[in-house]
Every structure is written in C-alpha cells, then in structure tokens.
Tab-separated table of C-alpha atoms in Angstrom:
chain	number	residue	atom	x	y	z
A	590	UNK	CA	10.997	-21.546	-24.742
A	591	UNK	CA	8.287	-20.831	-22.535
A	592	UNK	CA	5.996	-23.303	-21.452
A	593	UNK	CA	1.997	-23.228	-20.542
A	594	UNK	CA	1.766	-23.620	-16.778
A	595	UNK	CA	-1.372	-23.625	-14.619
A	596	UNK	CA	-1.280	-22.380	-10.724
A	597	UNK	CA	-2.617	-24.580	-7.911
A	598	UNK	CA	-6.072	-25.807	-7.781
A	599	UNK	CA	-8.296	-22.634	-7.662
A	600	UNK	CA	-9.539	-21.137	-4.636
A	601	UNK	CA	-11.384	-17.890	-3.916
A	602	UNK	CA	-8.324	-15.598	-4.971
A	603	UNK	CA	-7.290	-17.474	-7.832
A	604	UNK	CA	-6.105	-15.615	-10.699
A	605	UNK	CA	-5.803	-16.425	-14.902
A	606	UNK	CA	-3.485	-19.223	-16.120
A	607	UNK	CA	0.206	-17.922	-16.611
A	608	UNK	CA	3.511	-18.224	-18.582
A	609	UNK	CA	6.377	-18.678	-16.941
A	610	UNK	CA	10.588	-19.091	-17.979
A	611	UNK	CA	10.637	-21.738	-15.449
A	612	UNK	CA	9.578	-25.289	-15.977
A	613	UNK	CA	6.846	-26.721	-13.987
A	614	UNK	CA	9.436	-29.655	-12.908
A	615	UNK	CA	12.368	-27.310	-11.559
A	616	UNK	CA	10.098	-26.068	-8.725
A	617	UNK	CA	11.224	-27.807	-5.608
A	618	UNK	CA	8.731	-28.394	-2.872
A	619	UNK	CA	8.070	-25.093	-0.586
A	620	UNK	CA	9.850	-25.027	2.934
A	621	UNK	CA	9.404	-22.671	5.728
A	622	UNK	CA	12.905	-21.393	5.774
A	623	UNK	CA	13.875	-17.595	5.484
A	624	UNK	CA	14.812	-17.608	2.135
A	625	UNK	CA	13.121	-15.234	0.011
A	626	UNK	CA	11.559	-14.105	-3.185
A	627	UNK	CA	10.836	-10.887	-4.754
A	628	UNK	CA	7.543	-10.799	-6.336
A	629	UNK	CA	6.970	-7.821	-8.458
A	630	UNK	CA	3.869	-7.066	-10.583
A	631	UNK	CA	4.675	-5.156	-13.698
A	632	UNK	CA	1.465	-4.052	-16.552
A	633	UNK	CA	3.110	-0.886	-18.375
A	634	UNK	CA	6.040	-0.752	-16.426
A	635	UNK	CA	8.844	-0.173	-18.866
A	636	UNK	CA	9.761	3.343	-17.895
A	637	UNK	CA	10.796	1.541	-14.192
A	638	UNK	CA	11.547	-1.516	-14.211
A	639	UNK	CA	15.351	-0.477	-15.839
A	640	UNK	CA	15.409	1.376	-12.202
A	641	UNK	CA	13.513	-0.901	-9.900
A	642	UNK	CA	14.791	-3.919	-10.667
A	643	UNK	CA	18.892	-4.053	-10.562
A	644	UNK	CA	18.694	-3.922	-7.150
A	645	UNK	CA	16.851	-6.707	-6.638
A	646	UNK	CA	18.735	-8.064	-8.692
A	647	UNK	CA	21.937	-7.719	-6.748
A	648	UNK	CA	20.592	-8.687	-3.798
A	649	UNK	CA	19.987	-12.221	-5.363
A	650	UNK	CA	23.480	-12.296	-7.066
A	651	UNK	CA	24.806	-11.414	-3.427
A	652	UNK	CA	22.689	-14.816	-1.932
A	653	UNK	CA	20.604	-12.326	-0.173
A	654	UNK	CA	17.382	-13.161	-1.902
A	655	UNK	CA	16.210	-16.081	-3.679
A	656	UNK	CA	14.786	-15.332	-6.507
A	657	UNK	CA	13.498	-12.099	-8.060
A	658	UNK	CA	9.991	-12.834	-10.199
A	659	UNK	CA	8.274	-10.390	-12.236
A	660	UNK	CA	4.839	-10.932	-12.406
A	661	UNK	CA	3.941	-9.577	-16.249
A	662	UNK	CA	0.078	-7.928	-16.145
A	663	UNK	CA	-0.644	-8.665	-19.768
A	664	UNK	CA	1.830	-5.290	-20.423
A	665	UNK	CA	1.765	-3.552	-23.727
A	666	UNK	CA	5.052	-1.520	-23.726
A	667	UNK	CA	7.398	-4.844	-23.840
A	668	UNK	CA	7.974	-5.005	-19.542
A	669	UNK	CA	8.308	-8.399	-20.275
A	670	UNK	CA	11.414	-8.186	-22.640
A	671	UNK	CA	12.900	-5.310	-20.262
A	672	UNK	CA	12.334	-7.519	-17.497
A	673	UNK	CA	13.585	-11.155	-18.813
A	674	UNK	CA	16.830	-8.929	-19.961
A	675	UNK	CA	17.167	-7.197	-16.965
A	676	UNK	CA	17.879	-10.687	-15.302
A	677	UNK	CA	14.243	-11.746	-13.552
A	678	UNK	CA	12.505	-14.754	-13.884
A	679	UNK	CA	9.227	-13.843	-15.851
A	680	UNK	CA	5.443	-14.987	-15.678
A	681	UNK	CA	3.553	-13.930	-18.027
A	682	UNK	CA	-0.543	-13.471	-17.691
A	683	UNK	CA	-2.458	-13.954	-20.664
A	684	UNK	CA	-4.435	-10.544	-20.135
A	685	UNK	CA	-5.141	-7.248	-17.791
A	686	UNK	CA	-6.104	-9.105	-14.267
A	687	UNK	CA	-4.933	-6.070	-11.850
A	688	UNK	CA	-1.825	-6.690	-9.118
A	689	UNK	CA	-3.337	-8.870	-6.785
A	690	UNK	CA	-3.718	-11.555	-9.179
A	691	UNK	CA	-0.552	-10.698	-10.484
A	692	UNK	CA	1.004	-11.350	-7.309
A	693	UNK	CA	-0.984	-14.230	-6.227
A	694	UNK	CA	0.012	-15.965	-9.879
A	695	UNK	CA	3.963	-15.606	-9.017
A	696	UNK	CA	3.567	-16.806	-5.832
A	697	UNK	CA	2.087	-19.842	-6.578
A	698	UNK	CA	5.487	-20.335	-8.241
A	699	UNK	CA	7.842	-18.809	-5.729
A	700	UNK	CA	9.944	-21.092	-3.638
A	701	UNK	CA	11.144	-19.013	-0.645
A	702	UNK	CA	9.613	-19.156	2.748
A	703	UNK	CA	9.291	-15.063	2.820
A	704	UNK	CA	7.162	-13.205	-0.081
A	705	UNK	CA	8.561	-10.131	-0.538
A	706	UNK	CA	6.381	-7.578	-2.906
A	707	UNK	CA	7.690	-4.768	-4.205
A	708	UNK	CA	5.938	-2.386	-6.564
A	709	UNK	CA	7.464	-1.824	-10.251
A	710	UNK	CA	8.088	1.748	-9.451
A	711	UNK	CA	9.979	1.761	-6.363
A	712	UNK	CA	14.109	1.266	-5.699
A	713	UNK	CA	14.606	-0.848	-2.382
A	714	UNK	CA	17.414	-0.317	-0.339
A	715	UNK	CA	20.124	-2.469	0.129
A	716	UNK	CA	19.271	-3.567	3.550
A	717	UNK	CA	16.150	-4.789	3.117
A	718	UNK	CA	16.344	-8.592	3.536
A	719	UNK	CA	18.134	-8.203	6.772
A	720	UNK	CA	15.551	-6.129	7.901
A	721	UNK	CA	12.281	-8.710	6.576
A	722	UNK	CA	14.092	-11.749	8.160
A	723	UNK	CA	14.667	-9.805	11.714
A	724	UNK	CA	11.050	-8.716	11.723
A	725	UNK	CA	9.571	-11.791	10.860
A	726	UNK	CA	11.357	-13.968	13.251
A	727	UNK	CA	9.409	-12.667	15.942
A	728	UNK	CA	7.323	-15.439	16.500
A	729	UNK	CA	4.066	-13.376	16.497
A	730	UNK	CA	4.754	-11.599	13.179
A	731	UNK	CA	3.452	-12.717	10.085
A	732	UNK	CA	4.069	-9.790	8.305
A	733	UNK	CA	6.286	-6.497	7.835
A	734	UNK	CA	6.160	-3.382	5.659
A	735	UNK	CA	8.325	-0.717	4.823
A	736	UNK	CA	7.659	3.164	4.198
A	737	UNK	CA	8.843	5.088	0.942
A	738	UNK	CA	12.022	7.318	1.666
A	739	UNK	CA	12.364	10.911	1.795
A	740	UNK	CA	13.518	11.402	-1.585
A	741	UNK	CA	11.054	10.481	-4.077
A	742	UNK	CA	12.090	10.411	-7.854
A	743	UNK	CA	9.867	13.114	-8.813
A	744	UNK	CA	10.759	16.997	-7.813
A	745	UNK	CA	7.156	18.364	-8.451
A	746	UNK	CA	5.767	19.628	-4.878
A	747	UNK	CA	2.683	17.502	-4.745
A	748	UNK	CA	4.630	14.248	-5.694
A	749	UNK	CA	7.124	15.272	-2.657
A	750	UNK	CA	4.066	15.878	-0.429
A	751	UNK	CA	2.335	12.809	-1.327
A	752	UNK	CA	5.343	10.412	-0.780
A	753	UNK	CA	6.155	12.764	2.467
A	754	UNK	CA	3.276	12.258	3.791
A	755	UNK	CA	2.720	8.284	3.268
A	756	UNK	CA	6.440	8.057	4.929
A	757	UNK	CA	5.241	10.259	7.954
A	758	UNK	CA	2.115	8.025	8.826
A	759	UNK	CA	4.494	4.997	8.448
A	760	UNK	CA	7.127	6.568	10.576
A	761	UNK	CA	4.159	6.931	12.995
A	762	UNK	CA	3.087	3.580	12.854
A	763	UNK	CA	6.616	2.337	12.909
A	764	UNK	CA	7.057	3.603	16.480
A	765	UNK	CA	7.815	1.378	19.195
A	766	UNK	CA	4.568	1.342	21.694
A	767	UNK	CA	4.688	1.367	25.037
A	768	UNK	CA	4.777	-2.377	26.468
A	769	UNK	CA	6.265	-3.961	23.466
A	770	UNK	CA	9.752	-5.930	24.339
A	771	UNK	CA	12.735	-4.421	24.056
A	772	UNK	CA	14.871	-5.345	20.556
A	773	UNK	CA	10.553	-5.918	18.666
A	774	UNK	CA	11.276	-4.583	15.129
A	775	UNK	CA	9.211	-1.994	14.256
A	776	UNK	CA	5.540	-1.187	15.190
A	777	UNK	CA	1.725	-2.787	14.550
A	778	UNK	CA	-0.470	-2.500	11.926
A	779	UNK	CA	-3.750	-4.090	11.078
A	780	UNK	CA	-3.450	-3.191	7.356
A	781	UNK	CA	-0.691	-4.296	4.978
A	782	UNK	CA	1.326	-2.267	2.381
A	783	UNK	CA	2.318	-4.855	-0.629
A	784	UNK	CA	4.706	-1.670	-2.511
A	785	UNK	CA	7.689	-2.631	-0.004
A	786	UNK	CA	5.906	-5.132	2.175
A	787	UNK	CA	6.576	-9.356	3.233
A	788	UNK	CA	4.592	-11.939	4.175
A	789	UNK	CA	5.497	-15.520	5.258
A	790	UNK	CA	4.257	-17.825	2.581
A	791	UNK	CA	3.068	-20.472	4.415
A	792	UNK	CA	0.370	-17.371	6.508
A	793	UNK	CA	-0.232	-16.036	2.689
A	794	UNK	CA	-1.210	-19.168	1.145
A	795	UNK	CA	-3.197	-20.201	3.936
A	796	UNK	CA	-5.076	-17.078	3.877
A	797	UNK	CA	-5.812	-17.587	0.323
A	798	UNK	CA	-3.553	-14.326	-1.295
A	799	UNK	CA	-4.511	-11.201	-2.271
A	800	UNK	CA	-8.831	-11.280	-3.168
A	801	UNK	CA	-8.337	-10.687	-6.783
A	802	UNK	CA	-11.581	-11.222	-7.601
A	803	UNK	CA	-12.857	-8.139	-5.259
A	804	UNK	CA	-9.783	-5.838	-6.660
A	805	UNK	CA	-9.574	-6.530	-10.610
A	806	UNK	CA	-7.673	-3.033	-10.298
A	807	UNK	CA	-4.888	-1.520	-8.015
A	808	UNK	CA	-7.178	-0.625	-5.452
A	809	UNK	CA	-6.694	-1.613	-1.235
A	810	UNK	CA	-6.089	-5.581	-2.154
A	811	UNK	CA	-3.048	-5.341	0.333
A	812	UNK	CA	-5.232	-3.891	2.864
A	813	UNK	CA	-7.582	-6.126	2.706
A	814	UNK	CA	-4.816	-8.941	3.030
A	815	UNK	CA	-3.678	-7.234	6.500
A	816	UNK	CA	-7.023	-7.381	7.962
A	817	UNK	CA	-7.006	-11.003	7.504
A	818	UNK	CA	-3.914	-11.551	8.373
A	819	UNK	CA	-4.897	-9.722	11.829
A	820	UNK	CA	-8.152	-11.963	12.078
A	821	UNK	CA	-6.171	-14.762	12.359
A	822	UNK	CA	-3.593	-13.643	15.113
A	823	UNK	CA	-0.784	-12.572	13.639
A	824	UNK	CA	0.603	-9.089	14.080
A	825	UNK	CA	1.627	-6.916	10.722
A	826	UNK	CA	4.843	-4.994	11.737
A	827	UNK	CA	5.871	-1.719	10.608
A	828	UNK	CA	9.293	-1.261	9.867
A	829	UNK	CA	10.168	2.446	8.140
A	830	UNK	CA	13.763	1.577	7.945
A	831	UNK	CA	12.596	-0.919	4.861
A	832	UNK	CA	12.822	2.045	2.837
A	833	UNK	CA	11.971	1.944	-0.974
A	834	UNK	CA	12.201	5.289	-3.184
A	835	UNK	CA	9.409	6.094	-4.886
A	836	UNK	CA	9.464	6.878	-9.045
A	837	UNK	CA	5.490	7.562	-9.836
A	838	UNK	CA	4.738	11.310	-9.973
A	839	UNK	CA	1.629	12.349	-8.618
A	840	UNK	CA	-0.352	15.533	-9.757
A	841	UNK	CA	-3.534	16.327	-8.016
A	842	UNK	CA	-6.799	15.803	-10.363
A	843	UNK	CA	-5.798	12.122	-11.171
A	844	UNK	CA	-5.022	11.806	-7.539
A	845	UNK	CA	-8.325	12.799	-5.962
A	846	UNK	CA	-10.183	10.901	-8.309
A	847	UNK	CA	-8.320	7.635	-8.164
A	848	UNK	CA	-7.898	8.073	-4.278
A	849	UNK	CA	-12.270	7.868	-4.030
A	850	UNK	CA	-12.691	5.493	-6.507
A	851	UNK	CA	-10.085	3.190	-5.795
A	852	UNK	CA	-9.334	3.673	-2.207
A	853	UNK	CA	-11.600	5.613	-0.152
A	854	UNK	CA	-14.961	3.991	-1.114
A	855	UNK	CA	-13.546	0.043	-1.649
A	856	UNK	CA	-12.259	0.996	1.855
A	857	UNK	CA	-14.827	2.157	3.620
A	858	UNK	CA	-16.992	-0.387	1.904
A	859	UNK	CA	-14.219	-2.909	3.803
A	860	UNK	CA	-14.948	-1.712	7.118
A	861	UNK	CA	-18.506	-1.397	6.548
A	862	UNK	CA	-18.637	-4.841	5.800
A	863	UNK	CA	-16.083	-5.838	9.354
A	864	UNK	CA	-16.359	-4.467	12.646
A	865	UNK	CA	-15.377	-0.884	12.560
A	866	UNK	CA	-12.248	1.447	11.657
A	867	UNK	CA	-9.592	0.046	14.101
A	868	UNK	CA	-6.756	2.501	15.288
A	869	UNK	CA	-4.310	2.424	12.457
A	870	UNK	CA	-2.279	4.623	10.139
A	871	UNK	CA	-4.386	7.499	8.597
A	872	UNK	CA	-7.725	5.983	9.459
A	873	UNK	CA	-6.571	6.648	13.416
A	874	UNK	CA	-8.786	8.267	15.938
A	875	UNK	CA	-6.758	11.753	15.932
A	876	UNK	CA	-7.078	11.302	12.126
A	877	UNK	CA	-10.614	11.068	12.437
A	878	UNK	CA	-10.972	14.251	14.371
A	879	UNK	CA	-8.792	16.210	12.160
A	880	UNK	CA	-10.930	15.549	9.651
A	881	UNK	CA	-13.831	16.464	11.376
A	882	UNK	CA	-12.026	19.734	11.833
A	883	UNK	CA	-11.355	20.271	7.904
A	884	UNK	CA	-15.108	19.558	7.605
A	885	UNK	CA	-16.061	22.756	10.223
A	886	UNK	CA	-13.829	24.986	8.561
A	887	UNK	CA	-14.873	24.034	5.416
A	888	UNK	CA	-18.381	24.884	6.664
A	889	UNK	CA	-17.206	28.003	8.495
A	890	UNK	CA	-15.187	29.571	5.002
A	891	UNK	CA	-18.911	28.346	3.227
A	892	UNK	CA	-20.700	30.876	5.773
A	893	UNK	CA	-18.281	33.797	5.690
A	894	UNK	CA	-18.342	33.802	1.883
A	895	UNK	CA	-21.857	33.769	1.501
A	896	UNK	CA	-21.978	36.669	4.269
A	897	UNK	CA	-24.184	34.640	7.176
A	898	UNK	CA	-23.643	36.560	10.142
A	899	UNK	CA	-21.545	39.211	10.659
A	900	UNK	CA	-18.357	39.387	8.449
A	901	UNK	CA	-16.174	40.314	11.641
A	902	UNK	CA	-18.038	36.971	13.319
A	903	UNK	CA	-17.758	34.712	10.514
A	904	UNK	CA	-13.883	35.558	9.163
A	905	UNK	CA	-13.225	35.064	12.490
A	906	UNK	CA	-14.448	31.680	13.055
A	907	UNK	CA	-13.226	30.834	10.100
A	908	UNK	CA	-9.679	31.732	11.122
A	909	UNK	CA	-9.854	30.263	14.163
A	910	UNK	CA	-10.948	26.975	12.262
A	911	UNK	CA	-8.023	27.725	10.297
A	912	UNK	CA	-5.369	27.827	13.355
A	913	UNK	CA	-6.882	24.981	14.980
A	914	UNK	CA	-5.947	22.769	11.844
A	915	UNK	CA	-2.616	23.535	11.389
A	916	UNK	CA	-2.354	23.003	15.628
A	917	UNK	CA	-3.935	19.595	14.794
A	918	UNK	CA	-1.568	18.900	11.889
A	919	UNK	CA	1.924	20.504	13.293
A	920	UNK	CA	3.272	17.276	13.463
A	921	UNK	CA	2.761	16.997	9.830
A	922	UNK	CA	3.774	20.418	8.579
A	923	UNK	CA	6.792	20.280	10.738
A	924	UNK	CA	7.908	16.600	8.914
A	925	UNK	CA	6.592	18.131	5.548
A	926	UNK	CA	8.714	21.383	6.365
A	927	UNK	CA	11.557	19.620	7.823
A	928	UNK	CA	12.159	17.241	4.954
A	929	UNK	CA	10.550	18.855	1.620
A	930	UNK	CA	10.462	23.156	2.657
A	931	UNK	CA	8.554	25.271	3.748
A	932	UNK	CA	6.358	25.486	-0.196
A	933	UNK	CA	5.602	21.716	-0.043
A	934	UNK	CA	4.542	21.799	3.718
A	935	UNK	CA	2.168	24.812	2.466
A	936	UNK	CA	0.925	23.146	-0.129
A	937	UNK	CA	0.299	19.842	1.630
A	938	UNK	CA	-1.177	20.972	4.350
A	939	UNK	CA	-3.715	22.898	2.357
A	940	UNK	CA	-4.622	19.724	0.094
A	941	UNK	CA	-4.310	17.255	3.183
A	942	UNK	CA	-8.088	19.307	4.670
A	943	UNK	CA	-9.064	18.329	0.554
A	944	UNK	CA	-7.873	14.663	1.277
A	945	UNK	CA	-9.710	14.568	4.728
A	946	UNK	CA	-13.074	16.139	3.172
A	947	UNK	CA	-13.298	13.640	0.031
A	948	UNK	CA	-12.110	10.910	2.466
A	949	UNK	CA	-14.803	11.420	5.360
A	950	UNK	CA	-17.678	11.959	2.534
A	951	UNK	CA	-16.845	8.568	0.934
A	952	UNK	CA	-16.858	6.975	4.776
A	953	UNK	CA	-20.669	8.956	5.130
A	954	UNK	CA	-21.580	7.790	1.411
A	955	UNK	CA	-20.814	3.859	2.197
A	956	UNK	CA	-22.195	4.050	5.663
A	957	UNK	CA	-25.627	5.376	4.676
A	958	UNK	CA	-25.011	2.798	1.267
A	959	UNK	CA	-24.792	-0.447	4.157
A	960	UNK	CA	-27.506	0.999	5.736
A	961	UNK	CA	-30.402	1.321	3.117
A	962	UNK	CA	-28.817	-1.750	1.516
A	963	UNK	CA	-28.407	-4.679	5.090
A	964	UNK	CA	-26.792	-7.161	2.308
A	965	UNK	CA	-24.560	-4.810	-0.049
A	966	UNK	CA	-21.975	-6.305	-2.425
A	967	UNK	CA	-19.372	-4.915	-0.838
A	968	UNK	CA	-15.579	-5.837	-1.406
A	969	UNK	CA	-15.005	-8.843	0.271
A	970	UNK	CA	-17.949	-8.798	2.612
A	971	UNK	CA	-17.927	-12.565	2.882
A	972	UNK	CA	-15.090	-12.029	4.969
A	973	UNK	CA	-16.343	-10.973	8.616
C-alpha cells in the first residue's frame, strides 16, 4: 500500500507532495559514497518505459546501481503500473508539475551518493556506471553527461539528423582540451544534459535541484542546473562514451516550434539575465558565426528573388553564401554523411541554417526584451 509522503522542508525548487512504494522509515541517512540511483521522470511514458527501463534494471540486479526510481508526472496512460511491474521503485505526483520537479521529488528520496537522470525515452548502455563513477572521481567534477548514440530508434531522416547532430556537438564537447591531465574523463561543459546525465547529490542538493518553479514544462531546467553548478566551481564533464539511444521521433513543425518556445527564448532569457553566452556546445563562438552566415544568405536568396541588382550579381552572391556554409559546417555534413548518408546530411544541413535563423532571432528578440524592460521576469534571473 502506498503511503502519503512529503519531501524535505521546501526551498526555492521545491516541487508538489508525492507518493511513493517506499516507506518514509526505510530511507537510511544519505552518504557521500559512489553508489547510485537512477532517477527517471515518466508523464505519458508508456510506449518507453517497457524499453528504457530493463536496463536499468539490470544494472541494479547486477549491484551496479542502487536503486532505479521512476519519478511518475501525474501520467494518464498507466506509466505508473508499467513502471511498478517493470521492477522500479515508484513516486507518484499528485498532478502535471513538468520534469524538473519530477526529478527533484525522487531525489529527495534517493539514497545514493551519485544522481543519475535518465530520460523515459532513452536505452543506456551497459557501461554506464563505470563510466559516471570514473568521471566523477575527479576531484573537480561535480557533474558528467553523456551524448545519444548513433542509432536512434526512429528511421525517419529528420529524427536521424536531429539525434546526429546533438551526438556531434557532444562528441565535440567531449574532446580532451589541450592542458587537461592525462587519464581526465571526458571534456567541459558549463551546461548540463539531465537525458543521460549525473550529478553528485550532496553538489545537487546544495544547489537547490532543478528550478521547477521557472520550468513547469520540459524546457532548459538542466541547463540552467549546469550554470550553477559552474558558478560554484565545479566543472560539468562531457563524456560521449555514456551513450543512451534515443526512442522519440522528431518531425520538423513540432520541432521548430517547441525548440523557440521552450528552448531558444527561456535560454536566451538565461543568459540575458547572467553574464553572457560562454563558449559551450552549440551556443560556441564558431556557432555563433555560422549563424551569422545562415542569416546573410538568407538575406542574399531574399535579394536575388525579389530581383535587386543584377540577377548574374545577386545568384551569385547568393551561391557563394551558399558554399561558404557548407565550408563552415563540413565538419557537420561529413559526421551527418558519415554516420546517417548522404540524404540525411542533405537534409540536415539545409534545416540546421533554419535552426540557426529561428535560434539567433530569439537571442535578438530577448536581448532587445532585457533592454526596454532593465528588470524582466526572466527564468531564473534571481540567479546572477
């Protein structure tokens, strides 16, 4: 029978009261060991969990993880049941509250010194604890995410490009930089990725958890959770050998709109609100530039169509434009080529000028936005 708990006294990330399989008096007081727990938010999740989870699930019959804890986001579609049967401890919230306080709920409950989050649609691999515990025993690291593999569940071109493409900026990121000792796991980060990513729990709790009071919605909680765990001195590694397969398909229209409202603005509100865009993944200086670049070609395409100039003048501008963005992305087209064909590296690189055009308008929009407005309600803007 489940029994009515209530998390730790409230702080600025707290999330709803939750259900949980486990009674209150079996938790045993937290220690700073490597032990860990899978924390896994699930709302409408019943179509993956019968994939993501037996893994995990394995890995804690095998000792390798502690405990494996769903994280049930008032689901509608009986996750819970799939879950619970499945073999992972459940908590149930009592309605919608969106991942982060989904995640922040279970691991007020979770009793491992490493927080492990993985997404409900995502397979890990089987080395993946190894991998957590050598990263974070570095004594700087206080963090370490993954990158999805290079064979995502879905066979439709933009679902391969769109997983292709997150694993190539990982694989970037994931690169040893010059300077860094000999044997450091994987590369830095100042942002975090909570679909394949760990955290030591003592730095998470201290920190406060995911804001969920900012993100009510999937939207850049974990991102928001690496800048702070940056602010306070601890480096976020990147390690794309914690690989996790994605199952979500993606298809374009719901794409663009979900990557402005939910991740472009909030995250350009976010570094309106801090002290500028960092170095990092796809928000990089060379990324930056490239998307200048999609923004002149878009510009010069604009011009030829309308017939400005002379068509000889303006076609050729245009293509010129056009060769310098595929020079600027060759890196990309090659990895999109190299691992999904030559159709999906065509296709990508087409949509990846889209991405950087809707991406550097919603940086413009919330830069002129903290400008006319010196106090904005911004997503976590308290935070500076």
């Amino acid at each position: 029978m489940q029994q009515t708990i209530r998390p730790p006294a409230p702080g600025p990330h707290a999330g709803p009261d939750v259900s949980s399989d486990r009674a209150p008096e079996t938790v045993p007081e937290m220690d700073r060991d490597d032990r860990i727990s899978v924390i896994m938010p699930a709302h409408d999740a019943a179509a993956f969990l019968p994939w993501a989870l037996p893994p995990l699930i394995a890995l804690r019959e095998a000792g390798e993880v502690l405990e494996v804890i769903v994280a049930d986001d008032a689901a509608t579609d009986g996750s819970a049941g799939i879950a619970r049967a499945l073999g992972a401890e459940v908590l149930s919230l009592p309605r919608n509250a969106g991942p982060a306080a989904a995640r922040n709920a279970a691991a007020a409950r979770a009793r491992g010194g490493i927080l492990w989050f993985v997404d409900s649609d995502v397979v890990v691999g089987r080395g993946g604890p190894a991998r957590i515990r050598a990263a974070l025993a570095q004594p700087a690291v206080g963090a370490v995410f993954g990158a999805y593999d290079a064979h995502p569940a879905d066979p439709h071109w933009f679902s391969r490009y769109k997983n292709l493409a997150h694993r190539f900026y990982h694989l970037q990121a994931g690169r040893q930089a010059p300077g860094e000792a000999p044997g450091q796991v994987g590369g830095r980060a100042q942002t975090f990725w909570a679909g394949c990513g760990a955290v030591r729990a003592d730095l998470f709790r201290t920190l406060g958890g995911f804001d969920a009071q900012a993100y009510p919605r999937p939207s850049i909680e974990d991102i928001e959770l690496g800048y702070r765990i940056a602010a306070a001195g601890r480096a976020i590694a990147v390690d794309p050998g914690l690989e996790a397969c994605h199952l979500k398909g993606w298809r374009m229209g719901p794409t663009i709109r979900n990557d402005i409202a939910n991740r472009a603005l909030p995250w350009s509100r976010l570094i309106a609100s801090r002290e500028g865009l960092g170095d990092t993944l796809n928000i990089g200086r060379a990324e930056r530039a490239r998307a200048v670049l999609a923004a002149a070609l878009l510009l010069a395409l604009l011009a030829a169509l309308a017939g400005l100039g002379s068509p000889g003048a303006s076609w050729g501008l245009a293509g010129l434009l056009a060769l310098a963005a595929l020079a600027a992305n060759a890196a990309l087209f090659r990895f999109l080529a190299r691992t999904g064909g030559l159709g999906v590296a065509l296709g990508g690189l087409a949509f990846h000028q889209v991405y950087y055009l809707y991406s550097a308008v919603s940086f413009a929009w919330c830069q002129i936005e903290a400008r006319l407005a010196p106090a904005p309600a911004v997503a976590s803007g308290r935070r500076r």
